[in-house]
Amino acid sequence: DTGALKQIRVRDGLDYALAAAKLAEEYDLTIIQCNTWGEHSVHFAVSNPRMERMEFANIGWNNLYLEPVLVKGGISRAPEAPGLGLVPDPEKLEAWNVEDES
């Protein structure tokens, strides 16, 4: 209400992102989408007109998918497959599998 904020950083799940988008609209703020596991947030990022940018850390988890979310030249596109469009690569999952030692 004081005008002290210029942006909202969004992380976590879709419900949180939608609530943040509502606040951004109400207070005329832009949104920054923080890095998320497997870049599953790309759908929210590309669909929200208040989105300023999406962080991309290129952490190894993005390599676990048959067709990972790609960022080239600073541009990202959401997968067009059903759901999140992130299908795990079974061979990579097996290679990363570690037995519980507890």
PDB file of C-alpha atoms in Angstrom, residues 1-9 19-32 48-52:
ATOM      1  CA  ASP A   1       0.000   0.000   0.000  1.00  0.00           C
ATOM      2  CA  THR A   2       2.956   2.362   0.509  1.00  0.00           C
ATOM      3  CA  GLY A   3       4.346   1.823  -2.988  1.00  0.00           C
ATOM      4  CA  ALA A   4       7.639   0.475  -1.637  1.00  0.00           C
ATOM      5  CA  LEU A   5       7.648  -2.556  -3.947  1.00  0.00           C
ATOM      6  CA  LYS A   6       8.290  -2.576  -7.680  1.00  0.00           C
ATOM      7  CA  GLN A   7       8.349  -6.344  -8.266  1.00  0.00           C
ATOM      8  CA  ILE A   8       7.229  -9.631  -6.791  1.00  0.00           C
ATOM      9  CA  ARG A   9       9.510 -12.674  -6.920  1.00  0.00           C
ATOM     10  CA  ALA A  19      -1.867 -15.284  -5.666  1.00  0.00           C
ATOM     11  CA  ALA A  20       1.280 -13.264  -6.444  1.00  0.00           C
ATOM     12  CA  ALA A  21      -0.060 -12.476  -9.929  1.00  0.00           C
ATOM     13  CA  LYS A  22      -3.268 -11.168  -8.367  1.00  0.00           C
ATOM     14  CA  LEU A  23      -1.236  -8.871  -6.096  1.00  0.00           C
ATOM     15  CA  ALA A  24       0.918  -7.767  -9.019  1.00  0.00           C
ATOM     16  CA  GLU A  25      -2.193  -6.812 -10.975  1.00  0.00           C
ATOM     17  CA  GLU A  26      -3.740  -5.019  -8.003  1.00  0.00           C
ATOM     18  CA  TYR A  27      -0.599  -2.982  -7.250  1.00  0.00           C
ATOM     19  CA  ASP A  28       0.713  -2.592 -10.817  1.00  0.00           C
ATOM     20  CA  LEU A  29       3.886  -4.614 -10.143  1.00  0.00           C
ATOM     21  CA  THR A  30       6.004  -6.811 -12.395  1.00  0.00           C
ATOM     22  CA  ILE A  31       6.834 -10.432 -11.603  1.00  0.00           C
ATOM     23  CA  ILE A  32      10.149 -12.261 -11.582  1.00  0.00           C
ATOM     24  CA  ASN A  48       1.499 -13.947 -17.414  1.00  0.00           C
ATOM     25  CA  PRO A  49       1.574 -10.469 -18.982  1.00  0.00           C
ATOM     26  CA  ARG A  50       3.183  -8.999 -15.847  1.00  0.00           C
ATOM     27  CA  MET A  51       6.192 -11.326 -16.102  1.00  0.00           C
ATOM     28  CA  GLU A  52       9.427  -9.368 -16.374  1.00  0.00           C
TER      29      GLU A  52
END
